[in-house]
CSV table of C-alpha atoms and ligand atoms in Angstrom, one decimal:
chain,number,residue,atom,x,y,z
A,1,MET,CA,-9.6,-12.9,14.1
A,2,LYS,CA,-10.4,-16.8,13.3
A,3,LYS,CA,-9.8,-16.0,9.7
A,4,ARG,CA,-6.7,-14.6,10.4
A,5,VAL,CA,-5.3,-17.6,12.2
A,6,LEU,CA,-6.8,-20.0,9.9
A,7,ALA,CA,-5.1,-18.2,7.1
A,8,ILE,CA,-1.5,-18.1,8.7
A,9,ALA,CA,-2.4,-21.7,9.3
A,10,MET,CA,-2.8,-22.3,5.6
A,11,ALA,CA,0.0,-20.3,4.7
A,12,THR,CA,2.4,-22.0,7.2
A,13,LEU,CA,0.7,-25.1,5.7
A,14,LEU,CA,1.5,-23.8,2.0
A,15,CYS,CA,5.0,-22.8,3.2
A,16,VAL,CA,5.7,-26.4,4.9
A,17,GLY,CA,3.9,-28.5,2.4
A,18,VAL,CA,6.1,-27.2,-0.4
A,19,PHE,CA,9.5,-27.4,0.8
A,20,ALA,CA,9.7,-27.8,5.0
A,21,GLY,CA,9.9,-24.0,5.0
A,22,CYS,CA,9.6,-21.1,3.0
A,23,GLY,CA,13.1,-20.7,3.1
A,24,GLY,CA,13.5,-23.4,0.4
A,25,GLY,CA,15.8,-26.1,2.1
A,26,SER,CA,15.4,-24.6,5.4
A,27,SER,CA,14.6,-27.6,8.1
A,28,SER,CA,13.0,-24.9,10.2
A,29,GLY,CA,9.8,-24.6,8.9
A,30,GLY,CA,8.5,-21.1,8.3
A,31,SER,CA,11.8,-19.1,8.9
A,32,SER,CA,12.1,-16.3,6.6
A,33,ALA,CA,15.5,-16.6,5.2
A,34,PRO,CA,16.1,-19.2,2.5
A,35,ALA,CA,18.8,-21.1,3.6
A,36,ALA,CA,20.6,-20.8,0.7
A,37,SER,CA,23.6,-22.9,1.5
A,38,THR,CA,21.7,-25.7,2.7
A,39,PRO,CA,21.0,-28.3,0.3
A,40,ALA,CA,17.5,-28.8,-0.1
A,41,SER,CA,18.1,-32.3,-0.7
A,42,SER,CA,18.5,-32.5,3.1
A,43,THR,CA,14.3,-32.0,3.5
A,44,PRO,CA,11.9,-34.9,2.7
A,45,ALA,CA,10.0,-33.1,0.3
A,46,SER,CA,12.8,-31.4,-1.6
A,47,SER,CA,14.5,-31.7,-4.9
A,48,THR,CA,18.1,-32.7,-5.6
A,49,SER,CA,19.1,-29.8,-6.6
A,50,SER,CA,20.8,-27.1,-4.4
A,51,ALA,CA,18.8,-24.2,-3.2
A,52,SER,CA,21.5,-22.2,-4.3
A,53,GLU,CA,21.4,-23.1,-7.9
A,54,PRO,CA,18.8,-22.6,-10.4
A,55,ALA,CA,16.0,-25.5,-10.7
A,56,ALA,CA,16.6,-27.2,-13.7
A,57,SER,CA,13.4,-28.7,-14.3
A,58,GLY,CA,10.4,-26.2,-12.8
A,59,GLU,CA,10.5,-27.4,-9.0
A,60,VAL,CA,9.7,-24.9,-6.8
A,61,GLU,CA,12.4,-23.9,-4.6
A,62,TYR,CA,11.3,-20.9,-3.1
A,63,ALA,CA,7.4,-20.6,-2.0
A,64,MET,CA,7.3,-16.9,-1.0
A,65,ILE,CA,3.8,-15.8,0.9
A,66,ALA,CA,2.7,-12.2,0.2
A,67,GLY,CA,-0.2,-10.4,2.4
A,68,THR,CA,-2.2,-7.3,1.3
A,69,SER,CA,-4.8,-5.2,3.3
A,70,THR,CA,-7.4,-5.6,0.4
A,71,PRO,CA,-9.6,-7.7,-1.5
A,72,ASP,CA,-8.3,-10.1,-4.3
A,73,THR,CA,-10.2,-7.6,-7.0
A,74,HIS,CA,-8.0,-4.6,-6.0
A,75,PRO,CA,-5.2,-3.4,-7.9
A,76,TYR,CA,-2.6,-4.1,-4.9
A,77,ASN,CA,-3.5,-7.7,-5.4
A,78,LEU,CA,-3.8,-8.0,-9.0
A,79,GLY,CA,-0.4,-6.2,-9.2
A,80,MET,CA,1.0,-8.9,-6.6
A,81,VAL,CA,-0.4,-11.9,-8.5
A,82,ARG,CA,1.4,-10.1,-11.6
A,83,ILE,CA,4.8,-10.2,-9.7
A,84,GLY,CA,4.0,-14.1,-9.1
A,85,GLU,CA,3.0,-14.9,-12.4
A,86,LEU,CA,6.3,-12.7,-13.7
A,87,VAL,CA,8.8,-14.5,-11.3
A,88,LYS,CA,7.5,-18.0,-11.5
A,89,GLU,CA,8.3,-17.4,-15.6
A,90,LYS,CA,11.6,-15.8,-14.9
A,91,THR,CA,12.7,-18.9,-12.7
A,92,ASN,CA,11.3,-21.8,-14.7
A,93,GLY,CA,8.9,-22.4,-11.6
A,94,ALA,CA,11.8,-22.1,-8.9
A,95,VAL,CA,10.3,-19.2,-7.2
A,96,THR,CA,6.6,-18.7,-6.7
A,97,LEU,CA,4.6,-16.3,-4.6
A,98,ASP,CA,1.2,-16.9,-3.2
A,99,VAL,CA,-0.7,-13.8,-2.3
A,100,PHE,CA,-3.5,-13.4,0.8
A,101,GLY,CA,-5.5,-10.4,0.7
A,102,ASN,CA,-8.4,-8.8,3.0
A,103,SER,CA,-5.6,-8.5,5.9
A,104,GLN,CA,-6.0,-12.2,6.4
A,105,LEU,CA,-2.1,-12.1,7.2
A,106,GLY,CA,-2.8,-8.7,9.7
A,107,SER,CA,-2.9,-5.3,9.4
A,108,GLU,CA,-0.7,-3.1,7.0
A,109,ARG,CA,1.6,-2.8,10.0
A,110,ASP,CA,1.5,-6.5,10.7
A,111,LEU,CA,2.6,-7.2,7.2
A,112,ILE,CA,5.6,-4.7,7.8
A,113,GLU,CA,6.6,-6.4,11.1
A,114,GLY,CA,6.0,-9.8,9.4
A,115,LEU,CA,8.5,-8.9,6.5
A,116,GLN,CA,11.1,-8.2,9.5
A,117,LEU,CA,10.2,-11.2,11.6
A,118,GLY,CA,10.2,-13.6,8.6
A,119,SER,CA,6.5,-14.9,8.8
A,120,LEU,CA,5.5,-13.8,5.2
A,121,GLN,CA,8.1,-12.7,2.6
A,122,MET,CA,6.4,-9.5,0.3
A,123,THR,CA,3.5,-7.2,0.9
A,124,CYS,CA,2.3,-3.7,-0.3
A,125,VAL,CA,0.9,-1.1,1.9
A,126,SER,CA,0.3,2.7,2.4
A,127,THR,CA,3.2,4.6,3.0
A,128,ALA,CA,1.2,5.9,6.3
A,129,PRO,CA,2.0,3.0,8.4
A,130,LEU,CA,5.6,3.0,7.0
A,131,ALA,CA,5.8,6.2,9.0
A,132,GLY,CA,7.2,4.6,12.5
A,133,PHE,CA,9.9,2.6,10.3
A,134,THR,CA,11.2,5.8,8.5
A,135,ASP,CA,10.5,9.6,7.9
A,136,ALA,CA,11.0,9.7,4.2
A,137,PHE,CA,7.6,8.9,3.3
A,138,LEU,CA,5.9,11.6,5.3
A,139,VAL,CA,6.2,14.0,2.3
A,140,PHE,CA,3.8,12.1,0.8
A,141,ASP,CA,1.0,13.0,3.4
A,142,LEU,CA,1.0,16.5,2.7
A,143,PRO,CA,-2.2,17.5,1.7
A,144,PHE,CA,-2.5,18.5,-2.3
A,145,ILE,CA,1.3,18.0,-3.1
A,146,PHE,CA,0.3,16.5,-6.1
A,147,ALA,CA,-2.1,18.2,-8.6
A,148,THR,CA,-2.0,14.8,-11.0
A,149,THR,CA,-1.8,11.4,-11.2
A,150,GLU,CA,1.2,12.3,-13.7
A,151,GLU,CA,2.7,14.6,-11.0
A,152,ALA,CA,2.5,11.8,-8.4
A,153,ARG,CA,4.1,9.3,-11.0
A,154,THR,CA,7.1,11.4,-12.1
A,155,VAL,CA,8.2,12.0,-8.8
A,156,LEU,CA,7.6,8.2,-7.7
A,157,ASP,CA,10.0,7.4,-10.6
A,158,SER,CA,12.4,10.2,-10.2
A,159,GLU,CA,15.8,10.1,-8.5
A,160,VAL,CA,14.4,11.3,-5.2
A,161,GLY,CA,11.3,9.0,-5.4
A,162,LEU,CA,13.8,6.0,-5.4
A,163,GLU,CA,15.7,7.3,-2.5
A,164,ILE,CA,12.9,7.5,-0.7
A,165,LEU,CA,11.5,3.9,-1.8
A,166,HIS,CA,15.0,2.6,-0.6
A,167,SER,CA,14.9,4.6,2.7
A,168,VAL,CA,13.2,1.2,4.2
A,169,ASP,CA,16.5,-0.8,3.1
A,170,ASP,CA,18.4,-0.7,6.3
A,171,GLN,CA,15.1,-1.6,8.3
A,172,GLY,CA,15.1,-5.5,7.6
A,173,LEU,CA,13.1,-4.3,4.4
A,174,LYS,CA,13.9,-3.7,0.9
A,175,GLY,CA,11.6,-1.9,-1.5
A,176,LEU,CA,11.7,-3.1,-4.9
A,177,ALA,CA,9.0,-0.9,-6.8
A,178,TRP,CA,6.5,1.7,-6.7
A,179,PHE,CA,2.9,0.7,-6.7
A,180,GLU,CA,0.1,2.9,-6.2
A,181,ASN,CA,-3.0,3.5,-4.5
A,182,GLY,CA,-3.9,6.8,-5.4
A,183,PHE,CA,-5.8,9.9,-4.4
A,184,ARG,CA,-8.3,9.7,-1.6
A,185,ASN,CA,-11.7,10.7,-1.1
A,186,VAL,CA,-14.4,11.2,1.6
A,187,THR,CA,-17.0,9.1,2.0
A,188,ASN,CA,-19.8,9.3,4.6
A,189,ASN,CA,-23.1,9.3,5.8
A,190,VAL,CA,-24.1,12.5,7.3
A,191,ARG,CA,-24.1,14.9,3.9
A,192,PRO,CA,-21.9,15.5,0.8
A,193,ILE,CA,-18.4,17.0,1.9
A,194,THR,CA,-19.0,20.4,-0.6
A,195,VAL,CA,-16.3,22.9,1.4
A,196,PRO,CA,-14.1,21.9,4.6
A,197,ASP,CA,-17.2,23.2,6.9
A,198,ASP,CA,-19.2,20.5,5.8
A,199,LEU,CA,-16.7,18.3,7.8
A,200,LYS,CA,-17.3,19.8,10.7
A,201,GLY,CA,-18.2,17.2,13.7
A,202,ILE,CA,-18.1,13.9,11.5
A,203,LYS,CA,-16.1,11.1,12.9
A,204,ILE,CA,-13.7,10.1,10.3
A,205,ARG,CA,-11.3,6.8,10.1
A,206,THR,CA,-8.0,7.7,8.7
A,207,MET,CA,-4.9,6.1,8.6
A,208,GLU,CA,-2.4,5.6,12.0
A,209,ASN,CA,-0.6,8.7,10.7
A,210,GLN,CA,-0.4,11.9,12.6
A,211,MET,CA,-0.4,14.2,9.5
A,212,HIS,CA,-3.6,12.9,8.0
A,213,MET,CA,-5.6,13.0,11.6
A,214,ALA,CA,-3.6,16.5,11.9
A,215,ALA,CA,-5.4,17.5,8.5
A,216,PHE,CA,-8.8,16.3,9.1
A,217,GLN,CA,-8.7,18.0,12.4
A,218,ILE,CA,-8.0,21.5,11.3
A,219,MET,CA,-11.2,21.2,9.0
A,220,GLY,CA,-13.3,20.4,12.0
A,221,ALA,CA,-13.5,16.7,11.7
A,222,ASP,CA,-13.0,14.1,14.5
A,223,PRO,CA,-10.7,11.7,13.3
A,224,THR,CA,-10.0,8.2,14.6
A,225,PRO,CA,-6.8,6.3,13.6
A,226,MET,CA,-8.0,2.4,12.7
A,227,ALA,CA,-6.3,-0.5,10.7
A,228,MET,CA,-8.4,-1.3,7.5
A,229,GLY,CA,-9.9,-4.4,8.7
A,230,ASP,CA,-12.0,-2.9,11.2
A,231,VAL,CA,-13.4,-0.3,9.1
A,232,PHE,CA,-16.5,-2.1,7.1
A,233,THR,CA,-17.6,-2.9,10.4
A,234,ALA,CA,-17.2,0.1,12.3
A,235,LEU,CA,-19.1,2.0,9.3
A,236,GLN,CA,-21.6,-0.1,9.4
A,237,GLN,CA,-22.1,-0.1,13.1
A,238,GLY,CA,-22.2,3.4,13.1
A,239,THR,CA,-18.9,4.2,15.4
A,240,ILE,CA,-17.7,6.0,12.6
A,241,ASP,CA,-19.8,8.6,10.3
A,242,ALA,CA,-16.5,8.4,7.4
A,243,GLU,CA,-13.6,7.2,5.8
A,244,GLU,CA,-11.4,8.2,3.0
A,245,ASN,CA,-9.9,6.2,0.5
A,246,PRO,CA,-9.3,5.8,-3.2
A,247,VAL,CA,-12.5,5.0,-5.2
A,248,PRO,CA,-10.7,1.5,-5.9
A,249,ILE,CA,-10.5,0.9,-2.3
A,250,VAL,CA,-14.1,1.8,-1.8
A,251,ALA,CA,-15.7,-0.1,-4.2
A,252,THR,CA,-13.8,-3.5,-3.6
A,253,ASN,CA,-14.4,-3.3,-0.1
A,254,LYS,CA,-18.3,-2.5,-0.8
A,255,PHE,CA,-18.3,0.3,1.4
A,256,GLN,CA,-21.3,1.7,-0.8
A,257,GLU,CA,-23.1,-1.1,1.6
A,258,VAL,CA,-22.8,1.5,4.4
A,259,GLN,CA,-21.6,4.7,3.0
A,260,LYS,CA,-24.1,7.5,1.2
A,261,TYR,CA,-21.9,10.1,-0.1
A,262,ILE,CA,-18.7,10.0,-1.9
A,263,SER,CA,-16.9,13.2,-2.1
A,264,MET,CA,-13.8,13.2,-4.9
A,265,THR,CA,-11.5,15.7,-2.6
A,266,GLY,CA,-8.4,14.1,-3.9
A,267,HIS,CA,-7.1,15.4,-0.8
A,268,ILE,CA,-4.2,13.2,-0.6
A,269,PHE,CA,-2.1,11.1,-3.0
A,270,SER,CA,-1.3,7.5,-1.3
A,271,PRO,CA,1.6,5.7,-3.3
A,272,THR,CA,2.5,2.1,-2.7
A,273,PRO,CA,5.7,0.8,-2.0
A,274,VAL,CA,6.2,-2.7,-2.7
A,275,LEU,CA,8.4,-4.4,-0.2
A,276,ILE,CA,10.2,-7.9,0.4
A,277,SER,CA,12.1,-9.0,3.4
A,278,ALA,CA,15.7,-8.2,3.1
A,279,ASP,CA,17.1,-11.3,4.9
A,280,TYR,CA,15.0,-13.3,2.3
A,281,PHE,CA,15.9,-11.4,-0.4
A,282,ASN,CA,19.6,-11.0,0.6
A,283,ALA,CA,19.7,-15.3,0.4
A,284,LEU,CA,18.2,-15.8,-2.6
A,285,PRO,CA,20.7,-16.6,-5.5
A,286,ALA,CA,21.6,-13.6,-7.1
A,287,GLU,CA,19.7,-15.1,-10.4
A,288,TYR,CA,16.5,-15.2,-8.5
A,289,GLN,CA,17.1,-12.1,-6.6
A,290,GLU,CA,17.4,-10.6,-10.5
A,291,ALA,CA,14.1,-12.5,-11.1
A,292,VAL,CA,12.2,-10.8,-8.5
A,293,GLN,CA,13.4,-7.5,-8.9
A,294,ALA,CA,12.7,-7.6,-12.4
A,295,ALA,CA,9.0,-8.8,-12.0
A,296,ALA,CA,8.3,-6.4,-9.6
A,297,THR,CA,9.7,-3.5,-11.7
A,298,GLU,CA,8.1,-5.0,-14.7
A,299,ALA,CA,4.1,-5.4,-12.6
A,300,ALA,CA,4.3,-1.9,-11.3
A,301,PRO,CA,3.1,-0.2,-14.9
A,302,TYR,CA,0.7,-3.1,-15.6
A,303,GLN,CA,-0.8,-2.2,-11.2
A,304,ARG,CA,-1.3,1.6,-12.5
A,305,GLU,CA,-3.2,0.7,-14.9
A,306,GLN,CA,-5.6,-1.3,-12.9
A,307,ILE,CA,-5.9,1.6,-10.8
A,308,ASP,CA,-6.7,4.1,-13.8
A,309,GLU,CA,-9.2,1.7,-14.8
A,310,GLN,CA,-10.8,0.9,-11.8
A,311,ASN,CA,-10.9,4.7,-10.4
A,312,VAL,CA,-13.4,4.9,-13.5
A,313,SER,CA,-15.1,1.6,-13.2
A,314,GLY,CA,-15.4,1.8,-9.4
A,315,LEU,CA,-17.3,5.3,-9.3
A,316,GLU,CA,-19.7,3.8,-12.3
A,317,GLU,CA,-20.4,1.1,-9.8
A,318,LEU,CA,-20.9,3.0,-6.4
A,319,THR,CA,-23.2,5.5,-8.2
A,320,ALA,CA,-24.9,2.5,-9.8
A,321,ASP,CA,-25.4,1.4,-6.0
A,322,GLY,CA,-26.6,4.4,-5.1
A,323,MET,CA,-24.2,6.2,-3.8
A,324,GLU,CA,-24.3,10.2,-4.6
A,325,ALA,CA,-21.1,11.5,-5.8
A,326,ASN,CA,-19.6,15.2,-5.6
A,327,GLU,CA,-16.5,16.7,-7.0
A,328,PRO,CA,-16.2,19.7,-4.7
A,329,GLU,CA,-13.8,22.7,-5.6
A,330,LYS,CA,-10.5,21.5,-4.3
A,331,ALA,CA,-8.9,25.2,-3.7
A,332,PRO,CA,-10.9,26.1,-0.5
A,333,PHE,CA,-9.7,22.3,1.0
A,334,GLN,CA,-6.2,23.0,0.0
A,335,GLU,CA,-6.3,26.6,1.9
A,336,ALA,CA,-8.0,25.0,5.0
A,337,THR,CA,-5.2,22.2,5.1
A,338,ALA,CA,-2.0,24.6,4.5
A,339,PRO,CA,-1.1,25.0,8.1
A,340,ILE,CA,0.2,21.1,7.9
A,341,TYR,CA,2.8,22.4,5.6
A,342,ASP,CA,4.2,24.9,8.1
A,343,GLU,CA,3.7,22.3,10.9
A,344,TYR,CA,5.3,19.5,9.6
A,345,ILE,CA,8.0,20.6,7.1
A,346,LYS,CA,11.2,20.9,9.4
A,347,GLU,CA,14.0,18.9,10.7
A,348,GLY,CA,13.3,16.5,13.4
A,349,ALA,CA,11.6,13.2,14.1
A,350,GLY,CA,8.1,12.6,12.5
A,351,MET,CA,8.5,15.6,10.2
A,352,VAL,CA,8.9,15.8,6.2
A,353,SER,CA,12.4,16.8,5.7
A,354,PRO,CA,12.9,20.3,4.2
A,355,ASP,CA,15.7,18.7,1.8
A,356,ILE,CA,13.0,16.0,0.4
A,357,TYR,CA,10.5,18.6,0.0
A,358,GLU,CA,12.8,20.6,-2.3
A,359,ARG,CA,13.9,17.8,-4.0
A,360,VAL,CA,10.3,17.0,-5.0
A,361,ASN,CA,9.1,20.4,-5.7
A,362,ALA,CA,12.4,20.7,-8.0
A,363,VAL,CA,10.8,17.7,-9.6
A,364,LEU,CA,7.4,19.1,-10.0
A,365,ALA,CA,8.5,22.5,-11.1
A,366,GLU,CA,10.3,21.1,-13.9
A,367,MET,CA,7.0,19.9,-15.1
A,368,ARG,CA,4.4,22.5,-14.3
B,1,EAX,O1,-2.9,0.6,1.7
B,1,EAX,O2,-5.6,1.8,5.2
B,1,EAX,C1,-6.1,2.7,4.2
B,1,EAX,O3,-7.1,3.2,4.1
B,1,EAX,C2,-5.3,2.1,2.8
B,1,EAX,O4,-6.0,3.0,1.9
B,1,EAX,C3,-5.8,0.9,1.8
B,1,EAX,O5,-5.7,-0.1,3.2
B,1,EAX,C4,-4.7,0.5,1.2
């Protein structure tokens, strides 16, 4: 908690220090929306250029802050840092992005709300905590909907995938690009998970998402929703036996220090929208909007490469550090979680829209 408060204070200082407000010219210090109409010269530390015009000589006009739930070495953070580098380059230093990892600025839900409130400008999060904002992302929470990473990426980059990304655009948010978290696997301290029955009685942390909890309940586990920032300690103290995440999350969080087994179940694929505060984005000069969008688009393939690399290097690290890895046959898990499809694909709040499901399937059918 202390760490988090300190980080917010630091972030605010950074913000205020640069330009008396993240808003580049706004005198309200820390407010989210850049006051594009306010001449930057009205604030003490400002440049002489108007915030609505591109910087002439590399002065910072818009100092953006991003938060993530992941360590600095995770591909989320590497991807966000890359966006910062690209946007700086494209705007001759006028727009910058500082990245605060490790849930320092809050849980993923806090980060999303932070964009709406204006306490930070950008984030990238799992789609699961977005369930409270829109139902469009829920299709990705269907177990085993994608057989391969290539399938997932093709759907994300398709028309329906981009429509899902932009489904938050009327919620004070704007989707910029699809990053990726990847296929989730189970880690635990009780036994290797080889068949669904092995999950019986295991207390497993899941994300705060009904469908994830239901999937583990069906397999006989005891799911507990929890924010990422609390997971290491809960595993260490034994209040939970297990968690489920892609290899890069497990390795960068050093869960091997508190978990003995990793079972490559690949039960759910987590895509990751890159989000910006809509108010902030809309108030940027058009030229900077284009730069921010282009930076996010260009960073996405790099971010996915980092996931590919860390899926390999991370697993090597985990096993070298003593974790026992196994690759169970997927079919029994797929059969066990099939009722989720019947239960959740229907019209209504908190459900997977049958239309979205069909459109995703149409993209998949073309590939299969
Ligand atoms: O979004 O909460 C989770 O398990 C997520 O996979 C992770 O924090 C990255």
